[in-house]
Amino acid sequence: MINLDYASTTKPSKEVINQIAIALDEDYLNIGAKYKQAKAIEKKISIIRQGFLSFLGASNGEIIFCPSATAANNLAFSVINPKSKGKILVGAGEHSSVYETAKHLSNMGATVEFIPLGANGKIDLNAFENKLDSGVSFVSVMLVSNETGAINNLKQISKIVHSINPKAIVHTDAVQAFGKIDFSVDDIGVDMLTISAHKISGPKGIGALYSKNIDALRPIIYGGGQEYNLVSGTENFAYISGFYTAAKLKVNSLASDYLKVMNYRKHFLDSLDNANVEYEINGELDNSSPYILNISFKGVRGEVLLHALAEYDILVANGSACSSKKRGNRTLESMGKNKEQIDGAVRISFCANEEYNFAYIAGIFKKIIDEIRV
Ligand code: PLP
């Protein structure tokens, strides 16, 4: 199998699988129990929380483990009281776990406005500044787009928002950024940030929200009061420790993986050129994550291409897997792409742990595109 769909998910590494197996075997006790043996596992979790703060470059704040990044994004939005007057600004190209939560709050009466994207896939900063006033209370803009790889300038965004209202909360969904591009919470100045394990060779079903100040958060799951009384449910130590192992490995290899994947992206595009495949890049290569590339092929439907490539055991995506049940593509639409460009788009995403034969892959693209082009 040739996997070019790693933005959708990754394979857990051997180290992660081993760590999860050890934790399931040795540390299976309920952390909520009163005996010291359970407290020892709780201690391990608090060391892991400190570890994540350090990976994220956060000098203060808390890590709240959640059953997914989707849950973490929902938790971030729990600070919003839909009856209060504050203005909420959300990027138009956000992942559905942010976008749909924002829409739900809007239906509940909150004042929500979506910030359009520029042709480069980042939020349009002029449009953003025009929407900003001192009434802004919450802003959510993703660090790296899961559709195009575009990197938003969160440092600038946080600075502008906090200069207009120092109490406003800036949240970023960093699911496609963490372990892949270099950033630190202290530098970008966000108040909340979401990460997920299964995008970095960790297990599915675990994510986390970093929050500078957890007092404003409200429970999203009621019950026994675990995770600061915000996300009740017995702590999943095995996955928390698997997530930690994955994060440690990715943070250590971030710089070398980044260079490797930059090379992959270049070689992929060079190979398409050499094979005389016509394509158009949606977004821009500069200032974007090399892990994700969105391209359109003229006269070709992305979905047909996806299925034809799958016959050759080559995996690509069109639209993110999490929103594949929904038609259209909000991100590309907001970037001003026309229907043909959107229909013809596929998302290619790389993994540094994989070796690719790009000349072979480009040859298959050429063969299929010549067959299916209308
Ligand atoms: N945010 C982004 C940018 C994503 O790409 C994804 C997964 O596709 C998510 C959130 C959701 O992550 P999870 O599958 O852990 O809920």
GROMACS .gro file of C-alpha atoms and ligand atoms in nm:
model
  390
    1MET     CA    1   0.000   0.000   0.000
    2ILE     CA    2   0.123   0.351  -0.084
    3ASN     CA    3  -0.027   0.580   0.174
    4LEU     CA    4  -0.057   0.945   0.074
    5ASP     CA    5  -0.336   1.010   0.323
    6TYR     CA    6  -0.149   1.052   0.649
    7ALA     CA    7  -0.333   1.373   0.744
    8SER     CA    8  -0.634   1.150   0.797
    9THR     CA    9  -0.457   0.920   1.039
   10THR     CA   10  -0.122   0.748   1.103
   11LYS     CA   11  -0.015   0.399   1.202
   12PRO     CA   12   0.082   0.372   1.571
   13SER     CA   13   0.455   0.318   1.600
   14LYS     CA   14   0.596  -0.001   1.757
   15GLU     CA   15   0.716   0.200   2.059
   16VAL     CA   16   0.363   0.335   2.109
   17ILE     CA   17   0.204  -0.010   2.078
   18ASN     CA   18   0.457  -0.152   2.327
   19GLN     CA   19   0.397   0.130   2.572
   20ILE     CA   20   0.020   0.084   2.551
   21ALA     CA   21   0.056  -0.291   2.607
   22ILE     CA   22   0.278  -0.235   2.912
   23ALA     CA   23   0.040   0.023   3.056
   24LEU     CA   24  -0.263  -0.201   3.002
   25ASP     CA   25  -0.081  -0.485   3.172
   26GLU     CA   26   0.088  -0.305   3.461
   27ASP     CA   27  -0.107   0.015   3.523
   28TYR     CA   28  -0.466  -0.094   3.485
   29LEU     CA   29  -0.590   0.026   3.825
   30ASN     CA   30  -0.857   0.292   3.851
   31ILE     CA   31  -0.675   0.615   3.924
   32GLY     CA   32  -0.972   0.734   4.126
   33ALA     CA   33  -0.917   0.458   4.386
   34LYS     CA   34  -0.788   0.565   4.728
   35TYR     CA   35  -0.497   0.322   4.773
   36LYS     CA   36  -0.140   0.430   4.710
   37GLN     CA   37  -0.098   0.189   4.413
   38ALA     CA   38  -0.357   0.392   4.218
   39LYS     CA   39  -0.202   0.718   4.330
   40ALA     CA   40   0.126   0.604   4.173
   41ILE     CA   41  -0.043   0.600   3.832
   42GLU     CA   42  -0.193   0.941   3.898
   43LYS     CA   43   0.160   1.065   3.964
   44LYS     CA   44   0.269   0.926   3.626
   45ILE     CA   45  -0.014   1.120   3.458
   46SER     CA   46   0.090   1.443   3.624
   47ILE     CA   47   0.447   1.391   3.500
   48ILE     CA   48   0.303   1.333   3.151
   49ARG     CA   49   0.098   1.654   3.174
   50GLN     CA   50   0.419   1.845   3.257
   51GLY     CA   51   0.586   1.671   2.963
   52PHE     CA   52   0.315   1.790   2.724
   53LEU     CA   53   0.344   2.147   2.858
   54SER     CA   54   0.714   2.132   2.782
   55PHE     CA   55   0.660   1.982   2.430
   56LEU     CA   56   0.417   2.265   2.363
   57GLY     CA   57   0.654   2.530   2.497
   58ALA     CA   58   0.399   2.649   2.751
   59SER     CA   59   0.542   2.799   3.070
   60ASN     CA   60   0.206   2.777   3.245
   61GLY     CA   61  -0.145   2.635   3.202
   62GLU     CA   62  -0.296   2.287   3.211
   63ILE     CA   63  -0.334   1.984   2.987
   64ILE     CA   64  -0.681   1.828   2.985
   65PHE     CA   65  -0.697   1.483   2.824
   66CYS     CA   66  -1.006   1.422   2.613
   67PRO     CA   67  -1.146   1.123   2.421
   68SER     CA   68  -1.044   1.291   2.090
   69ALA     CA   69  -0.935   1.625   1.947
   70THR     CA   70  -1.299   1.666   1.847
   71ALA     CA   71  -1.391   1.654   2.218
   72ALA     CA   72  -1.103   1.892   2.299
   73ASN     CA   73  -1.231   2.142   2.041
   74ASN     CA   74  -1.581   2.112   2.188
   75LEU     CA   75  -1.433   2.171   2.535
   76ALA     CA   76  -1.256   2.486   2.413
   77PHE     CA   77  -1.591   2.628   2.299
   78SER     CA   78  -1.745   2.552   2.641
   79VAL     CA   79  -1.615   2.892   2.758
   80ILE     CA   80  -1.883   3.053   2.543
   81ASN     CA   81  -2.216   3.139   2.697
   82PRO     CA   82  -2.447   3.170   2.394
   83LYS     CA   83  -2.666   3.416   2.586
   84SER     CA   84  -2.380   3.659   2.648
   85LYS     CA   85  -2.305   3.940   2.406
   86GLY     CA   86  -1.943   3.864   2.313
   87LYS     CA   87  -1.854   3.825   1.947
   88ILE     CA   88  -1.706   3.493   1.836
   89LEU     CA   89  -1.483   3.478   1.529
   90VAL     CA   90  -1.402   3.146   1.366
   91GLY     CA   91  -1.203   3.063   1.052
   92ALA     CA   92  -1.418   2.958   0.757
   93GLY     CA   93  -1.193   2.659   0.686
   94GLU     CA   94  -1.189   2.507   1.035
   95HIS     CA   95  -1.223   2.134   1.088
   96SER     CA   96  -1.585   2.027   1.134
   97SER     CA   97  -1.527   1.973   1.509
   98VAL     CA   98  -1.475   2.350   1.540
   99TYR     CA   99  -1.702   2.468   1.259
  100GLU     CA  100  -2.008   2.265   1.363
  101THR     CA  101  -1.961   2.356   1.731
  102ALA     CA  102  -1.953   2.725   1.632
  103LYS     CA  103  -2.265   2.679   1.419
  104HIS     CA  104  -2.442   2.505   1.706
  105LEU     CA  105  -2.360   2.795   1.940
  106SER     CA  106  -2.484   3.037   1.677
  107ASN     CA  107  -2.813   2.846   1.663
  108MET     CA  108  -2.827   2.877   2.043
  109GLY     CA  109  -2.808   3.256   2.014
  110ALA     CA  110  -2.434   3.332   2.019
  111THR     CA  111  -2.294   3.598   1.785
  112VAL     CA  112  -2.069   3.396   1.556
  113GLU     CA  113  -1.898   3.525   1.244
  114PHE     CA  114  -1.681   3.322   1.010
  115ILE     CA  115  -1.356   3.474   0.882
  116PRO     CA  116  -1.310   3.416   0.508
  117LEU     CA  117  -0.990   3.265   0.372
  118GLY     CA  118  -0.755   3.421   0.122
  119ALA     CA  119  -0.647   3.242  -0.196
  120ASN     CA  120  -0.342   3.115   0.000
  121GLY     CA  121  -0.569   2.919   0.238
  122LYS     CA  122  -0.494   3.134   0.542
  123ILE     CA  123  -0.756   3.354   0.706
  124ASP     CA  124  -0.790   3.687   0.529
  125LEU     CA  125  -0.629   3.920   0.784
  126ASN     CA  126  -0.797   4.234   0.645
  127ALA     CA  127  -1.140   4.075   0.668
  128PHE     CA  128  -1.049   3.955   1.018
  129GLU     CA  129  -0.945   4.300   1.138
  130ASN     CA  130  -1.262   4.450   0.992
  131LYS     CA  131  -1.470   4.211   1.202
  132LEU     CA  132  -1.272   4.279   1.520
  133ASP     CA  133  -1.394   4.521   1.784
  134SER     CA  134  -1.368   4.541   2.162
  135GLY     CA  135  -1.675   4.315   2.187
  136VAL     CA  136  -1.474   4.016   2.061
  137SER     CA  137  -1.464   3.744   2.329
  138PHE     CA  138  -1.343   3.429   2.152
  139VAL     CA  139  -1.142   3.358   1.837
  140SER     CA  140  -1.068   3.014   1.694
  141VAL     CA  141  -0.830   2.982   1.399
  142MET     CA  142  -0.643   2.662   1.314
  143LEU     CA  143  -0.263   2.660   1.310
  144VAL     CA  144  -0.229   2.429   1.006
  145SER     CA  145  -0.516   2.362   0.768
  146ASN     CA  146  -0.600   1.993   0.739
  147GLU     CA  147  -0.714   2.061   0.381
  148THR     CA  148  -0.431   2.267   0.233
  149GLY     CA  149  -0.147   2.276   0.488
  150ALA     CA  150  -0.172   2.658   0.504
  151ILE     CA  151  -0.014   2.793   0.825
  152ASN     CA  152  -0.200   3.077   0.995
  153ASN     CA  153   0.006   3.339   1.172
  154LEU     CA  154  -0.130   3.276   1.521
  155LYS     CA  155   0.129   3.500   1.682
  156GLN     CA  156  -0.005   3.796   1.486
  157ILE     CA  157  -0.367   3.689   1.535
  158SER     CA  158  -0.328   3.656   1.917
  159LYS     CA  159  -0.147   3.989   1.934
  160ILE     CA  160  -0.417   4.176   1.743
  161VAL     CA  161  -0.701   4.015   1.942
  162HIS     CA  162  -0.540   4.072   2.282
  163SER     CA  163  -0.455   4.433   2.195
  164ILE     CA  164  -0.824   4.498   2.123
  165ASN     CA  165  -0.958   4.298   2.419
  166PRO     CA  166  -0.696   4.153   2.661
  167LYS     CA  167  -0.964   3.926   2.810
  168ALA     CA  168  -1.059   3.767   2.477
  169ILE     CA  169  -0.966   3.400   2.441
  170VAL     CA  170  -0.770   3.283   2.138
  171HIS     CA  171  -0.797   2.912   2.060
  172THR     CA  172  -0.610   2.723   1.792
  173ASP     CA  173  -0.667   2.373   1.659
  174ALA     CA  174  -0.307   2.252   1.627
  175VAL     CA  175  -0.392   1.892   1.537
  176GLN     CA  176  -0.204   1.908   1.204
  177ALA     CA  177   0.077   2.118   1.350
  178PHE     CA  178   0.184   1.940   1.669
  179GLY     CA  179   0.492   1.721   1.616
  180LYS     CA  180   0.517   1.842   1.256
  181ILE     CA  181   0.596   2.211   1.252
  182ASP     CA  182   0.798   2.405   1.506
  183PHE     CA  183   0.595   2.637   1.731
  184SER     CA  184   0.556   2.716   2.099
  185VAL     CA  185   0.252   2.827   2.293
  186ASP     CA  186   0.450   3.100   2.470
  187ASP     CA  187   0.561   3.238   2.134
  188ILE     CA  188   0.228   3.229   1.950
  189GLY     CA  189   0.045   3.362   2.256
  190VAL     CA  190  -0.274   3.153   2.233
  191ASP     CA  191  -0.490   3.083   2.537
  192MET     CA  192  -0.603   2.737   2.428
  193LEU     CA  193  -0.473   2.478   2.184
  194THR     CA  194  -0.594   2.135   2.068
  195ILE     CA  195  -0.383   1.828   1.982
  196SER     CA  196  -0.460   1.469   1.879
  197ALA     CA  197  -0.260   1.146   1.920
  198HIS     CA  198  -0.356   0.959   1.606
  199LYS     CA  199  -0.205   1.220   1.371
  200ILE     CA  200   0.141   1.160   1.520
  201SER     CA  201   0.163   0.779   1.525
  202GLY     CA  202  -0.031   0.755   1.851
  203PRO     CA  203  -0.360   0.575   1.920
  204LYS     CA  204  -0.701   0.692   1.800
  205GLY     CA  205  -0.943   0.802   2.071
  206ILE     CA  206  -0.723   1.041   2.267
  207GLY     CA  207  -0.654   1.411   2.236
  208ALA     CA  208  -0.589   1.702   2.467
  209LEU     CA  209  -0.673   2.064   2.522
  210TYR     CA  210  -0.405   2.296   2.651
  211SER     CA  211  -0.561   2.582   2.845
  212LYS     CA  212  -0.385   2.878   3.005
  213ASN     CA  213  -0.672   2.927   3.246
  214ILE     CA  214  -0.913   2.640   3.307
  215ASP     CA  215  -1.152   2.838   3.527
  216ALA     CA  216  -1.354   2.958   3.231
  217LEU     CA  217  -1.408   2.605   3.094
  218ARG     CA  218  -1.737   2.420   3.154
  219PRO     CA  219  -1.786   2.040   3.173
  220ILE     CA  220  -1.863   1.866   2.846
  221ILE     CA  221  -1.913   1.524   3.009
  222TYR     CA  222  -2.070   1.507   3.356
  223GLY     CA  223  -1.993   1.225   3.597
  224GLY     CA  224  -1.717   1.137   3.842
  225GLY     CA  225  -1.529   1.464   3.799
  226GLN     CA  226  -1.217   1.338   3.621
  227GLU     CA  227  -1.000   1.575   3.415
  228TYR     CA  228  -1.060   1.880   3.632
  229ASN     CA  229  -1.432   1.801   3.646
  230LEU     CA  230  -1.454   1.888   3.276
  231VAL     CA  231  -1.439   1.549   3.099
  232SER     CA  232  -1.563   1.281   3.336
  233GLY     CA  233  -1.485   0.914   3.275
  234THR     CA  234  -1.215   0.684   3.416
  235GLU     CA  235  -0.876   0.802   3.292
  236ASN     CA  236  -0.742   0.600   2.998
  237PHE     CA  237  -0.385   0.571   3.123
  238ALA     CA  238  -0.280   0.331   2.847
  239TYR     CA  239  -0.373   0.580   2.573
  240ILE     CA  240  -0.246   0.879   2.769
  241SER     CA  241   0.095   0.710   2.800
  242GLY     CA  242   0.082   0.596   2.434
  243PHE     CA  243   0.007   0.956   2.331
  244TYR     CA  244   0.303   1.072   2.541
  245THR     CA  245   0.539   0.819   2.381
  246ALA     CA  246   0.422   0.925   2.034
  247ALA     CA  247   0.465   1.294   2.118
  248LYS     CA  248   0.813   1.242   2.261
  249LEU     CA  249   0.927   1.060   1.947
  250LYS     CA  250   0.776   1.319   1.713
  251VAL     CA  251   0.913   1.617   1.900
  252ASN     CA  252   1.261   1.459   1.892
  253SER     CA  253   1.250   1.390   1.519
  254LEU     CA  254   1.053   1.702   1.420
  255ALA     CA  255   1.340   1.885   1.250
  256SER     CA  256   1.473   1.590   1.050
  257ASP     CA  257   1.121   1.469   0.957
  258TYR     CA  258   1.033   1.819   0.839
  259LEU     CA  259   1.329   1.827   0.599
  260LYS     CA  260   1.250   1.478   0.476
  261VAL     CA  261   0.886   1.565   0.407
  262MET     CA  262   0.984   1.894   0.237
  263ASN     CA  263   1.187   1.677   0.002
  264TYR     CA  264   0.895   1.439  -0.048
  265ARG     CA  265   0.665   1.725  -0.148
  266LYS     CA  266   0.922   1.860  -0.392
  267HIS     CA  267   0.991   1.519  -0.545
  268PHE     CA  268   0.622   1.444  -0.578
  269LEU     CA  269   0.560   1.768  -0.769
  270ASP     CA  270   0.878   1.725  -0.979
  271SER     CA  271   0.766   1.372  -1.068
  272LEU     CA  272   0.422   1.497  -1.178
  273ASP     CA  273   0.602   1.755  -1.397
  274ASN     CA  274   0.831   1.488  -1.542
  275ALA     CA  275   0.530   1.268  -1.619
  276ASN     CA  276   0.358   1.565  -1.793
  277VAL     CA  277   0.067   1.570  -1.551
  278GLU     CA  278  -0.110   1.907  -1.543
  279TYR     CA  279  -0.209   2.023  -1.199
  280GLU     CA  280  -0.281   2.334  -0.999
  281ILE     CA  281  -0.181   2.378  -0.635
  282ASN     CA  282  -0.462   2.499  -0.410
  283GLY     CA  283  -0.290   2.738  -0.173
  284GLU     CA  284   0.081   2.811  -0.177
  285LEU     CA  285   0.395   2.616  -0.100
  286ASP     CA  286   0.564   2.895   0.097
  287ASN     CA  287   0.461   2.924   0.460
  288SER     CA  288   0.264   2.604   0.452
  289SER     CA  289   0.314   2.264   0.609
  290PRO     CA  290   0.501   2.031   0.372
  291TYR     CA  291   0.297   1.743   0.516
  292ILE     CA  292  -0.020   1.845   0.327
  293LEU     CA  293  -0.066   1.935  -0.037
  294ASN     CA  294  -0.397   2.011  -0.207
  295ILE     CA  295  -0.397   1.991  -0.586
  296SER     CA  296  -0.658   2.002  -0.862
  297PHE     CA  297  -0.639   1.824  -1.196
  298LYS     CA  298  -0.823   1.985  -1.485
  299GLY     CA  299  -1.113   1.787  -1.630
  300VAL     CA  300  -1.082   1.524  -1.358
  301ARG     CA  301  -1.314   1.455  -1.066
  302GLY     CA  302  -1.111   1.415  -0.749
  303GLU     CA  303  -1.342   1.145  -0.620
  304VAL     CA  304  -1.307   0.937  -0.938
  305LEU     CA  305  -0.929   0.978  -0.922
  306LEU     CA  306  -0.928   0.873  -0.556
  307HIS     CA  307  -1.113   0.547  -0.631
  308ALA     CA  308  -0.903   0.473  -0.941
  309LEU     CA  309  -0.580   0.526  -0.740
  310ALA     CA  310  -0.714   0.294  -0.468
  311GLU     CA  311  -0.729   0.018  -0.734
  312TYR     CA  312  -0.350   0.057  -0.754
  313ASP     CA  313  -0.329   0.058  -0.373
  314ILE     CA  314  -0.246   0.430  -0.366
  315LEU     CA  315  -0.438   0.621  -0.100
  316VAL     CA  316  -0.526   0.991  -0.129
  317ALA     CA  317  -0.815   1.199   0.007
  318ASN     CA  318  -1.054   1.448  -0.133
  319GLY     CA  319  -1.193   1.660   0.148
  320SER     CA  320  -1.098   1.557   0.500
  321ALA     CA  321  -1.203   1.206   0.601
  322CYS     CA  322  -1.389   1.346   0.903
  323SER     CA  323  -1.622   1.545   0.679
  324SER     CA  324  -1.641   1.308   0.382
  325LYS     CA  325  -2.013   1.259   0.444
  326LYS     CA  326  -2.066   1.627   0.371
  327ARG     CA  327  -2.068   1.758   0.016
  328GLY     CA  328  -1.853   2.040  -0.121
  329ASN     CA  329  -1.542   2.179   0.037
  330ARG     CA  330  -1.579   2.480   0.266
  331THR     CA  331  -1.206   2.552   0.264
  332LEU     CA  332  -1.160   2.560  -0.113
  333GLU     CA  333  -1.488   2.751  -0.157
  334SER     CA  334  -1.376   3.018   0.088
  335MET     CA  335  -1.042   3.041  -0.097
  336GLY     CA  336  -1.242   3.140  -0.407
  337LYS     CA  337  -1.189   2.818  -0.604
  338ASN     CA  338  -1.446   2.746  -0.874
  339LYS     CA  339  -1.657   2.430  -0.899
  340GLU     CA  340  -1.424   2.261  -1.146
  341GLN     CA  341  -1.121   2.326  -0.925
  342ILE     CA  342  -1.306   2.198  -0.619
  343ASP     CA  343  -1.437   1.887  -0.796
  344GLY     CA  344  -1.089   1.816  -0.929
  345ALA     CA  345  -0.911   1.852  -0.595
  346VAL     CA  346  -0.732   1.580  -0.404
  347ARG     CA  347  -0.536   1.604  -0.082
  348ILE     CA  348  -0.195   1.439  -0.069
  349SER     CA  349  -0.037   1.399   0.274
  350PHE     CA  350   0.299   1.249   0.358
  351CYS     CA  351   0.460   1.065   0.646
  352ALA     CA  352   0.832   1.087   0.720
  353ASN     CA  353   0.843   0.718   0.818
  354GLU     CA  354   0.741   0.604   0.470
  355GLU     CA  355   0.963   0.570   0.163
  356TYR     CA  356   0.792   0.667  -0.164
  357ASN     CA  357   0.876   0.589  -0.527
  358PHE     CA  358   0.746   0.915  -0.672
  359ALA     CA  359   0.833   0.834  -1.034
  360TYR     CA  360   0.613   0.524  -1.010
  361ILE     CA  361   0.333   0.716  -0.833
  362ALA     CA  362   0.339   0.997  -1.091
  363GLY     CA  363   0.324   0.739  -1.370
  364ILE     CA  364   0.005   0.594  -1.223
  365PHE     CA  365  -0.145   0.943  -1.184
  366LYS     CA  366  -0.066   1.013  -1.552
  367LYS     CA  367  -0.217   0.685  -1.672
  368ILE     CA  368  -0.539   0.728  -1.471
  369ILE     CA  369  -0.582   1.098  -1.548
  370ASP     CA  370  -0.550   1.032  -1.923
  371GLU     CA  371  -0.817   0.763  -1.891
  372ILE     CA  372  -1.070   0.951  -1.679
  373ARG     CA  373  -1.028   1.308  -1.804
  374VAL     CA  374  -1.358   1.435  -1.950
  375PLP     N1  375  -0.881   1.905   1.387
  375PLP     C1  376  -0.814   1.881   1.275
  375PLP     C2  377  -0.743   1.993   1.205
  375PLP     C3  378  -0.810   1.751   1.221
  375PLP     O1  379  -0.742   1.728   1.106
  375PLP     C4  380  -0.878   1.648   1.289
  375PLP     C5  381  -0.883   1.511   1.233
  375PLP     O2  382  -0.903   1.492   1.113
  375PLP     C6  383  -0.945   1.678   1.408
  375PLP     C7  384  -0.945   1.808   1.454
  375PLP     C8  385  -1.019   1.574   1.484
  375PLP     O3  386  -0.932   1.487   1.552
  375PLP     P1  387  -0.988   1.355   1.625
  375PLP     O4  388  -0.998   1.250   1.518
  375PLP     O5  389  -0.885   1.322   1.731
  375PLP     O6  390  -1.120   1.389   1.683
   0.00000   0.00000   0.00000
